[in-house]
Coordinates of C-alpha atoms and ligand atoms in Angstrom, one line a residue:
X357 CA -7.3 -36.0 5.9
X358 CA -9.6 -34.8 8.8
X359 CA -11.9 -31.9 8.9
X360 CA -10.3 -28.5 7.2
X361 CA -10.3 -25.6 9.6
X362 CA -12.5 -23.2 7.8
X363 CA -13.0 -22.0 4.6
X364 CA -11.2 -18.9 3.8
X365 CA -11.5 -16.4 0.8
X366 CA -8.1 -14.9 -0.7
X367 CA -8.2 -11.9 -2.6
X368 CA -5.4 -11.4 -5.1
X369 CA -4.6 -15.4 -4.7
X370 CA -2.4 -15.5 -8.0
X371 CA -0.3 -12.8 -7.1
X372 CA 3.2 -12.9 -5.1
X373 CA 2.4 -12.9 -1.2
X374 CA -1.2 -14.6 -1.9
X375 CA 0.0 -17.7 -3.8
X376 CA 2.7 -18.1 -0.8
X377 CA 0.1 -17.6 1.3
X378 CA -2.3 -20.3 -0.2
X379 CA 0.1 -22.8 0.1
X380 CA 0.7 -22.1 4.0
X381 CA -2.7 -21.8 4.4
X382 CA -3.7 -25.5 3.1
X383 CA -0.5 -26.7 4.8
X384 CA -2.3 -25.8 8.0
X385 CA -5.6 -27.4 7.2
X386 CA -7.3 -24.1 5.9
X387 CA -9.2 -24.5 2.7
X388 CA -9.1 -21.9 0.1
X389 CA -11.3 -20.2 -2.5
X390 CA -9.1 -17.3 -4.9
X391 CA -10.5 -14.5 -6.1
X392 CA -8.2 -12.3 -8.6
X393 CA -8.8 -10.4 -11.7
X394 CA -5.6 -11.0 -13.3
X395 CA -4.6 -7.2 -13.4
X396 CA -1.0 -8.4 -12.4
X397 CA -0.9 -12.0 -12.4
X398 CA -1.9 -15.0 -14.3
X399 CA -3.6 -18.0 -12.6
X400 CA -0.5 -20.6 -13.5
X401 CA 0.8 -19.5 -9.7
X402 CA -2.3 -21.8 -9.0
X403 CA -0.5 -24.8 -10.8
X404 CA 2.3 -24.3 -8.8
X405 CA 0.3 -24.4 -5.9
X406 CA -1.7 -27.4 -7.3
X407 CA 2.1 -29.2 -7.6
X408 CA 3.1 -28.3 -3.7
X409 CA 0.1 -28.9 -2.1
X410 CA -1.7 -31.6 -4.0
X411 CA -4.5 -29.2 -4.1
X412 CA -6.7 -27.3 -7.0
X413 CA -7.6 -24.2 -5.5
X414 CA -10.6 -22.7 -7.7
X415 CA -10.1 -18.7 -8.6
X416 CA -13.3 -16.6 -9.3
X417 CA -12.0 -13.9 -12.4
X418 CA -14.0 -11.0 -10.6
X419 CA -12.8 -7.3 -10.5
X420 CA -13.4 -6.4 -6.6
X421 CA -13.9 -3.0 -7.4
X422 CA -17.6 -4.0 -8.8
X423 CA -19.9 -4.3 -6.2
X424 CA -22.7 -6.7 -7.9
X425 CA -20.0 -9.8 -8.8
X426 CA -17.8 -9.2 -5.4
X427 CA -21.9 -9.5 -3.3
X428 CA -22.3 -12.7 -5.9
X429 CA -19.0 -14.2 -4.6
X430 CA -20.1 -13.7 -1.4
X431 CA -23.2 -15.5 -1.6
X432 CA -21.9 -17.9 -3.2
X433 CA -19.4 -19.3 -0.8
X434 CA -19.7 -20.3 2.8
X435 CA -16.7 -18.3 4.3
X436 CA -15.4 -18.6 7.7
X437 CA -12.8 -15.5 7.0
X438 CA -10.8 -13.2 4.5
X439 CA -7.4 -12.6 3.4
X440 CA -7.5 -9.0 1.5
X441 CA -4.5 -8.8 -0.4
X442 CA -5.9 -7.4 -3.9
X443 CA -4.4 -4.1 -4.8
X444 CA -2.8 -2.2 -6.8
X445 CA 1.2 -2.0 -5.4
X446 CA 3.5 0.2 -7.7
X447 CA 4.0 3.2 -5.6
X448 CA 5.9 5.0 -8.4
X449 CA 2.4 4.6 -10.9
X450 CA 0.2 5.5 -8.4
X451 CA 1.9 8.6 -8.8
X452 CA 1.6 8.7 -12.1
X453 CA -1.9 7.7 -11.8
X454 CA -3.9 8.6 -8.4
X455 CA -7.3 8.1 -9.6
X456 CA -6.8 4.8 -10.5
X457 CA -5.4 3.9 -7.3
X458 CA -8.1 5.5 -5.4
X459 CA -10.3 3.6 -7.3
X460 CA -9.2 0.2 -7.2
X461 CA -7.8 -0.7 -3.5
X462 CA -10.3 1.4 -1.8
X463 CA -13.7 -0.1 -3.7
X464 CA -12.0 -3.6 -3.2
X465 CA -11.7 -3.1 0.5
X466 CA -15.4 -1.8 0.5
X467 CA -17.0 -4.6 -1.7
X468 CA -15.4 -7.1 0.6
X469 CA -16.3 -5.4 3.5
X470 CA -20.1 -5.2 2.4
X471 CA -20.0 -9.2 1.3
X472 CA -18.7 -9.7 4.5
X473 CA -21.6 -7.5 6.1
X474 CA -23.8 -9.2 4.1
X475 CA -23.3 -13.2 4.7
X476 CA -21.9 -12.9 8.2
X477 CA -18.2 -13.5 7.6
X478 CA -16.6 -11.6 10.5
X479 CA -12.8 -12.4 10.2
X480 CA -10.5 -10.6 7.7
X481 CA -7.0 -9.9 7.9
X482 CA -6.1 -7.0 5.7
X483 CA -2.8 -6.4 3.9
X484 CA -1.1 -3.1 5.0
X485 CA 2.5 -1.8 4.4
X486 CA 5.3 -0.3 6.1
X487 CA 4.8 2.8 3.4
X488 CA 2.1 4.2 6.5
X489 CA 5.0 5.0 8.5
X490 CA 6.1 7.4 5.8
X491 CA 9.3 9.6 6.3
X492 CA 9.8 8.4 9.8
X493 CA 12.6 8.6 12.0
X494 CA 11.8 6.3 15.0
X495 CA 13.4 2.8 14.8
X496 CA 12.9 0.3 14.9
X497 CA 9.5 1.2 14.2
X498 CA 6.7 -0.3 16.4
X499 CA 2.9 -0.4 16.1
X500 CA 2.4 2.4 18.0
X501 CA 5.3 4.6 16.3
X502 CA 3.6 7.5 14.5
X503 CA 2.2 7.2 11.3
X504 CA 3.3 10.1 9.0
X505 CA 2.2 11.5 5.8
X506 CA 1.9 8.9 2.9
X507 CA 5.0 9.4 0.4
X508 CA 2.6 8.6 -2.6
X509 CA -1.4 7.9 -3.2
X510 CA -0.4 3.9 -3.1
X511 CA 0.7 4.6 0.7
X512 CA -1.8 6.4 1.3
X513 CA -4.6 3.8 0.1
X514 CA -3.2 1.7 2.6
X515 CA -3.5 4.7 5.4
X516 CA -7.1 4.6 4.2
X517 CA -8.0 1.2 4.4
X518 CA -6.6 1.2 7.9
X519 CA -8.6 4.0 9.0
X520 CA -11.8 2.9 7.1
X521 CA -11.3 -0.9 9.1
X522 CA -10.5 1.1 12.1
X523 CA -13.9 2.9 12.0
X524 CA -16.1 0.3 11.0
X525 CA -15.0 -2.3 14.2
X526 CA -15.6 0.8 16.5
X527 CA -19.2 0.3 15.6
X528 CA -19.5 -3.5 14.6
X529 CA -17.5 -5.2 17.7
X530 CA -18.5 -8.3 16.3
X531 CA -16.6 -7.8 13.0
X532 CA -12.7 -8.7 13.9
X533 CA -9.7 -7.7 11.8
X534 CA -5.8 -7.9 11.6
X535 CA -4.0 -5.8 10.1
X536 CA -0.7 -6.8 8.8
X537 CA 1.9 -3.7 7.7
X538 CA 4.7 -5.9 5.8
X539 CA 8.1 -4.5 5.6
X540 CA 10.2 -5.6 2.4
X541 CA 8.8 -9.1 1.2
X542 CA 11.4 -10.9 -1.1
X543 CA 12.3 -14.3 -2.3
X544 CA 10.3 -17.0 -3.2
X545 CA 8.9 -20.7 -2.2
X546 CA 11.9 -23.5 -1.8
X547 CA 10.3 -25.5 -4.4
X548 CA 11.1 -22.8 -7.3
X549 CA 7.4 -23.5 -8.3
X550 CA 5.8 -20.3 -7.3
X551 CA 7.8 -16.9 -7.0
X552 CA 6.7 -13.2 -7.5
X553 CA 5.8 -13.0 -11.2
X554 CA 4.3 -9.4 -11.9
X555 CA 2.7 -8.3 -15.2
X556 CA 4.2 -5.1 -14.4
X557 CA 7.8 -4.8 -14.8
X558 CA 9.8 -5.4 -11.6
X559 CA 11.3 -1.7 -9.8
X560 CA 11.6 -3.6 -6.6
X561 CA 15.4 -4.3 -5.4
X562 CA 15.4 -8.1 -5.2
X563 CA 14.0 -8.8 -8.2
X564 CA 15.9 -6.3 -10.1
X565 CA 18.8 -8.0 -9.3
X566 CA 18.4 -11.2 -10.0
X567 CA 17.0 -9.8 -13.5
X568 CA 20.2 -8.4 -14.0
X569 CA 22.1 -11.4 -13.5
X570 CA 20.5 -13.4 -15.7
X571 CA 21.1 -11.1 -18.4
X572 CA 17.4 -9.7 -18.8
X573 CA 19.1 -5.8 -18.3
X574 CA 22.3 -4.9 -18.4
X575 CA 23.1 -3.6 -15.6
X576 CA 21.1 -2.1 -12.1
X577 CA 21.7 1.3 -10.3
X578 CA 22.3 1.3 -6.5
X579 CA 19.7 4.8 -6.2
X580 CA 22.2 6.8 -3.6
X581 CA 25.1 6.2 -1.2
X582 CA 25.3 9.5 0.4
X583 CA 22.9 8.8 2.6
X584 CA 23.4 8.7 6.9
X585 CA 24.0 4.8 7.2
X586 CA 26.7 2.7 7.7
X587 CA 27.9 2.1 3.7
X588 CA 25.8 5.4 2.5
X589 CA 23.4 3.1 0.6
X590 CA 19.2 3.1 2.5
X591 CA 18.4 0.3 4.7
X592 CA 15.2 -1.8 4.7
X593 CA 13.9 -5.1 6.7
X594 CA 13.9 -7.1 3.8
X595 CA 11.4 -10.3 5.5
X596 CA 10.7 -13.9 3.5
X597 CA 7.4 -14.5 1.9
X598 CA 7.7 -17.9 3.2
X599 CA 8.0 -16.4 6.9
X600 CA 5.3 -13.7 5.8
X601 CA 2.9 -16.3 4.5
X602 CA 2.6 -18.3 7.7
X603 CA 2.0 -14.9 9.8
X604 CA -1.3 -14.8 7.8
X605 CA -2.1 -18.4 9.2
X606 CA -1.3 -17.5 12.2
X607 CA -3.2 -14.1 12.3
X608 CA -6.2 -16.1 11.1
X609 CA -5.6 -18.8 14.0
X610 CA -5.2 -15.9 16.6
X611 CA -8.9 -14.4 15.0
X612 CA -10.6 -17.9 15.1
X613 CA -9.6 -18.6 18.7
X614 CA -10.9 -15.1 19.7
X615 CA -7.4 -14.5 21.1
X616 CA -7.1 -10.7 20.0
X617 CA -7.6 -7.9 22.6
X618 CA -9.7 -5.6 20.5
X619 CA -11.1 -6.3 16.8
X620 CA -8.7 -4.5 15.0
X621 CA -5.3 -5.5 15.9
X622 CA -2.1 -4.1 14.1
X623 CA 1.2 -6.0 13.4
X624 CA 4.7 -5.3 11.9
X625 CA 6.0 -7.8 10.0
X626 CA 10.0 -7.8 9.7
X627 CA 12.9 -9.5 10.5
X628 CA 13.9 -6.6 13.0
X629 CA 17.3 -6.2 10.8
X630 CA 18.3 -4.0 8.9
X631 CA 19.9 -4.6 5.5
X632 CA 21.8 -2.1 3.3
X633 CA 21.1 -2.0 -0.5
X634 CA 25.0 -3.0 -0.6
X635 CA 24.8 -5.8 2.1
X636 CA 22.0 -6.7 0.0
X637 CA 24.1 -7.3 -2.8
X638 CA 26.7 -8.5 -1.2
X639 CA 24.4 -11.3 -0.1
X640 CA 23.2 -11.9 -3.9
X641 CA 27.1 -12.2 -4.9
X642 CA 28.0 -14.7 -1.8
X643 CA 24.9 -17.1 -2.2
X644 CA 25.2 -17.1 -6.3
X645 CA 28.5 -16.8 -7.1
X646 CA 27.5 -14.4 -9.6
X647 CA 29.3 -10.9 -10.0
X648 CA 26.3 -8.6 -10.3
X649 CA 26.8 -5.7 -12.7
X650 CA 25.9 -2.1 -10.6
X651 CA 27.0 1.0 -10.5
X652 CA 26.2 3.4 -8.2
X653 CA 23.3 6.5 -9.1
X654 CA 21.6 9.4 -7.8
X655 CA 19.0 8.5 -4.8
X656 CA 15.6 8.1 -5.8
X657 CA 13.0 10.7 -4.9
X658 CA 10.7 9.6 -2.3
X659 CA 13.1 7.2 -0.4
X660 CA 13.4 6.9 3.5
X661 CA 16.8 6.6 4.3
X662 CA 16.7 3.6 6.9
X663 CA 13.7 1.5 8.1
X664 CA 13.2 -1.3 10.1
X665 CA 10.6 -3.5 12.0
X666 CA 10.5 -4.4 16.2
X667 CA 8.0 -7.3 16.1
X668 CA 7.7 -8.0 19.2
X669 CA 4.1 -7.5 18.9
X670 CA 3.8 -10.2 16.6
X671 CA 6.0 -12.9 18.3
X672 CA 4.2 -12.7 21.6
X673 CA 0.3 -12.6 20.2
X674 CA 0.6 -14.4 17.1
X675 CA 4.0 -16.6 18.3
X676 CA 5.6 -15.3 15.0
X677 CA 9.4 -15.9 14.7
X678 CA 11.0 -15.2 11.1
X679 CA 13.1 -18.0 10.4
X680 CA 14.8 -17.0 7.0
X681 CA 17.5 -14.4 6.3
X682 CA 19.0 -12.4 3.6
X683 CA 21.1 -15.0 2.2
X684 CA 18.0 -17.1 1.9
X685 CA 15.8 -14.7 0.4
X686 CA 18.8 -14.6 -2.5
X687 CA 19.2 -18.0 -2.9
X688 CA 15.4 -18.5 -3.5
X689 CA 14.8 -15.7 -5.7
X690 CA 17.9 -16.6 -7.4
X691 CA 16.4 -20.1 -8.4
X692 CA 13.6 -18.5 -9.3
X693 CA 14.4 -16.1 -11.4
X694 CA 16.0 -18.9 -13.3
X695 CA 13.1 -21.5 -14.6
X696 CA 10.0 -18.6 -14.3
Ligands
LIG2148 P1 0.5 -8.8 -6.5 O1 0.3 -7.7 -7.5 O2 1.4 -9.9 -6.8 O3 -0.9 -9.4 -6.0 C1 -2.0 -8.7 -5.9 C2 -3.1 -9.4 -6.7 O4 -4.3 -8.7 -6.6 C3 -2.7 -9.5 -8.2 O5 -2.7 -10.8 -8.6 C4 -3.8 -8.7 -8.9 O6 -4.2 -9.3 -10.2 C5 -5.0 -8.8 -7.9 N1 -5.9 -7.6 -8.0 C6 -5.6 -6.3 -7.9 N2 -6.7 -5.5 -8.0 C7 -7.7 -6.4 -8.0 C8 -9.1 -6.2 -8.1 N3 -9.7 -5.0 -8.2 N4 -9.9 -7.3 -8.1 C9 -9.4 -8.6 -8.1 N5 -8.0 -8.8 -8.0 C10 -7.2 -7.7 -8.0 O7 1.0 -8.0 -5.1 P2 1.7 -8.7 -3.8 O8 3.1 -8.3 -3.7 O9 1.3 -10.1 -3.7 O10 0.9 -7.8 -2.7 C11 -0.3 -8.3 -2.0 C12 -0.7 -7.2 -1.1 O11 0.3 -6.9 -0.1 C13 -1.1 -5.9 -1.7 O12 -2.2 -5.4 -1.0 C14 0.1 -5.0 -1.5 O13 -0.3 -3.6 -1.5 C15 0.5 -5.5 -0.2 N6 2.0 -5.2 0.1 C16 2.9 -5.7 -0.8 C17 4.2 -5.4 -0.6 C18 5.3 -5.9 -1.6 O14 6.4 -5.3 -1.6 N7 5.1 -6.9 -2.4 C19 4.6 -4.7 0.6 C20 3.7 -4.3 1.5 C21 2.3 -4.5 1.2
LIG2149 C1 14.5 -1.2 -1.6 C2 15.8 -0.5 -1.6 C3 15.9 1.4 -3.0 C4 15.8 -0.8 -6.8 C5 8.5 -0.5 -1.6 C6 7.3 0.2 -1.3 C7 6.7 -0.2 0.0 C8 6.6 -1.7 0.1 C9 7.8 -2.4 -0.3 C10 4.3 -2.1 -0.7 C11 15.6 1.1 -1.6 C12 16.9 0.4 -3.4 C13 15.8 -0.5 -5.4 C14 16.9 -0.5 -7.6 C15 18.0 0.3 -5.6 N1 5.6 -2.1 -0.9 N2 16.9 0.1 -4.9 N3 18.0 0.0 -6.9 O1 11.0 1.3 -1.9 O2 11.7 0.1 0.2 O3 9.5 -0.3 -0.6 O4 8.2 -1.9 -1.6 O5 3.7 -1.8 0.2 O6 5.5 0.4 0.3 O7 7.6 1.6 -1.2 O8 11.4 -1.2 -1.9 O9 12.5 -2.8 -3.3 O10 11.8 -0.6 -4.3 O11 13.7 -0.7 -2.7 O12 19.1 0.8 -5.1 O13 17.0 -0.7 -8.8 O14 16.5 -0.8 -2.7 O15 16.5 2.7 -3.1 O16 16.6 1.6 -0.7 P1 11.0 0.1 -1.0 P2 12.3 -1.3 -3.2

């Protein structure tokens, strides 16, 4: 084994994309330190990890949204960069519950910005979604596509931490930053030994319907299929967290070579396709074998009808290619779903 790349500091490490990302990450020579407070995960994704890569990774129990522990962390560790994934992500509670969302993802981002401030660490790559786009009718969409009102205060923490990183590098040109707007992420590691795993109950489309194959409900609604698209059901870029955990490697790479054009760069991460909630199933049904039970429902409010990623952007700066589809995003979160 010869000398590790850098030290690197993932926030949120037990949760979906971060555990994928961990493992990616020490595939490439990268070590890793976790930091997660176990608000929506539990630190066995670390086993799993352990069992891919050979390697322990340690996770410090610390809620980022308290400043004194998060500048501790900080001191603490030698870092050499920052993968911000912590946050709160259910866009239907943080309706339900602004305050809390306010709260959470933007004194996170803060605190790691300060320990960063504080110790020197000048590389972060932050996690942003596809949700800043809002109600937009431009697509594919592209990184310099409008943004539009946030559908819900969980979009529009993510607006915020963009803007907030956006401000700060106008004044520290020595602080560098990436940040990543993911389209859908779905399915889950080859080795069924990590996979998304949420506390919270699962409202997101892939996982609800492998739930409902296995029998854990009894059946799933398809929410609309009146809408403008080529079946009538809403169309997303549903991308691999396999695919979507090696663009953070590579964003990291692109930082640590001092290969970006400004310090704070912006990329889409899709597939470029889209996929209708029907297709979608379709897929599930082809790849398992398994008649899923759905009927169709009313839409859900706050939906956009169709979006989709160009990544371009990605491809030529980061030399990002996604190399999994549809049918493998079933088949992974189908084998999943099955020993979690
Ligand atoms: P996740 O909930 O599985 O992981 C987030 C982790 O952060 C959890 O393990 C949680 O315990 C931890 N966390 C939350 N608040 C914290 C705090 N204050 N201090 C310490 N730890 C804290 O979610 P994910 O799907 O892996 O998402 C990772 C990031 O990607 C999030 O920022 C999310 O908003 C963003 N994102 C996710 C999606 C998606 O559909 N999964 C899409 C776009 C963007
Ligand atoms: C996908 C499609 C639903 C469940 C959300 C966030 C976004 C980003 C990704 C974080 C939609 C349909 C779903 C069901 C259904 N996350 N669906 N029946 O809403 O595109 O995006 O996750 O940043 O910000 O908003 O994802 O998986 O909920 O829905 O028909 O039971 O599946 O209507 O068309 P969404 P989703």
């Amino acid at each position: 084994m010869g000398m590790r790349k850098g030290r690197i500091l993932v926030t949120g490490g037990c949760g979906y994309i971060g555990s994928h990302t961990i493992v990616d990450l020490i595939d490439n020579g990268y070590e890793v330190v976790a930091v997660d407070n176990l608000s929506n995960a539990d630190e066995s994704a670390l086993a799993g990890v352990a069992k891919i890569t050979g390697r322990q990774v340690r996770n410090h129990v610390i809620d980022l949204a308290e400043r004194e522990p998060t500048l501790r962390l900080f001191r603490e560790e030698q870092l050499t960069g920052v993968i911000h994934f912590a946050a709160l992500k259910a866009v239907g509670e943080s309706v339900q519950q602004p305050l809390r969302y306010f709260y959470n993802n933007i004194n996170s981002l803060l605190n790691v910005m300060a320990g960063m401030a504080e110790t020197g660490v000048n590389n972060l790559i932050f996690s942003s979604s596809c949700s800043v786009y809002g109600n937009t009718t431009d697509l594919p969409v592209t990184e310099t596509t409008p943004r539009q009102a946030a559908e819900s205060p969980y979009a529009r923490t993510k607006q915020m931490g963009e803007d907030i990183l956006q401000d700060y590098c106008r004044v520290h040109p020595a602080f560098k930053t990436v940040l990543l707007r993911y389209f859908n992420p779905a399915g889950a590691h080859p080795s069924s030994l990590i996979g998304e795993a949420s506390a919270n109950p699962a409202s997101n489309l892939v996982p609800v319907i492998t739930e409902t194959a296995m029998g854990k409900r009894s059946e799933m609604t398809v929410f609309g299929d009146t809408y403008a698209t080529r079946d009538g059901s809403c169309i997303r870029d549903y991308i691999h967290v396999m695919d979507l955990a090696h663009a953070h490697t590579l964003a990291l790479d692109f930082l640590l070579a001092n290969r970006q054009q400004s310090n704070c760069e912006l990329f889409n991460l899709g597939i470029g396709e889209g996929v209708s909630v029907l297709e979608a199933i379709r897929a599930f049904e082809q790849v398992t074998g398994q008649r899923l039970n759905y009927r169709i429902g009313p839409a859900r409010p706050g939906d956009v009808e169709a979006i989709y990623a160009n990544y371009d952007k990605a491809a030529a700066e980061l030399g990002w290619q996604p190399t999994y589809d549809i049918t493998d995003i079933m088949r992974s979160a189908w084998a999943w779903q099955q020993v979690r």
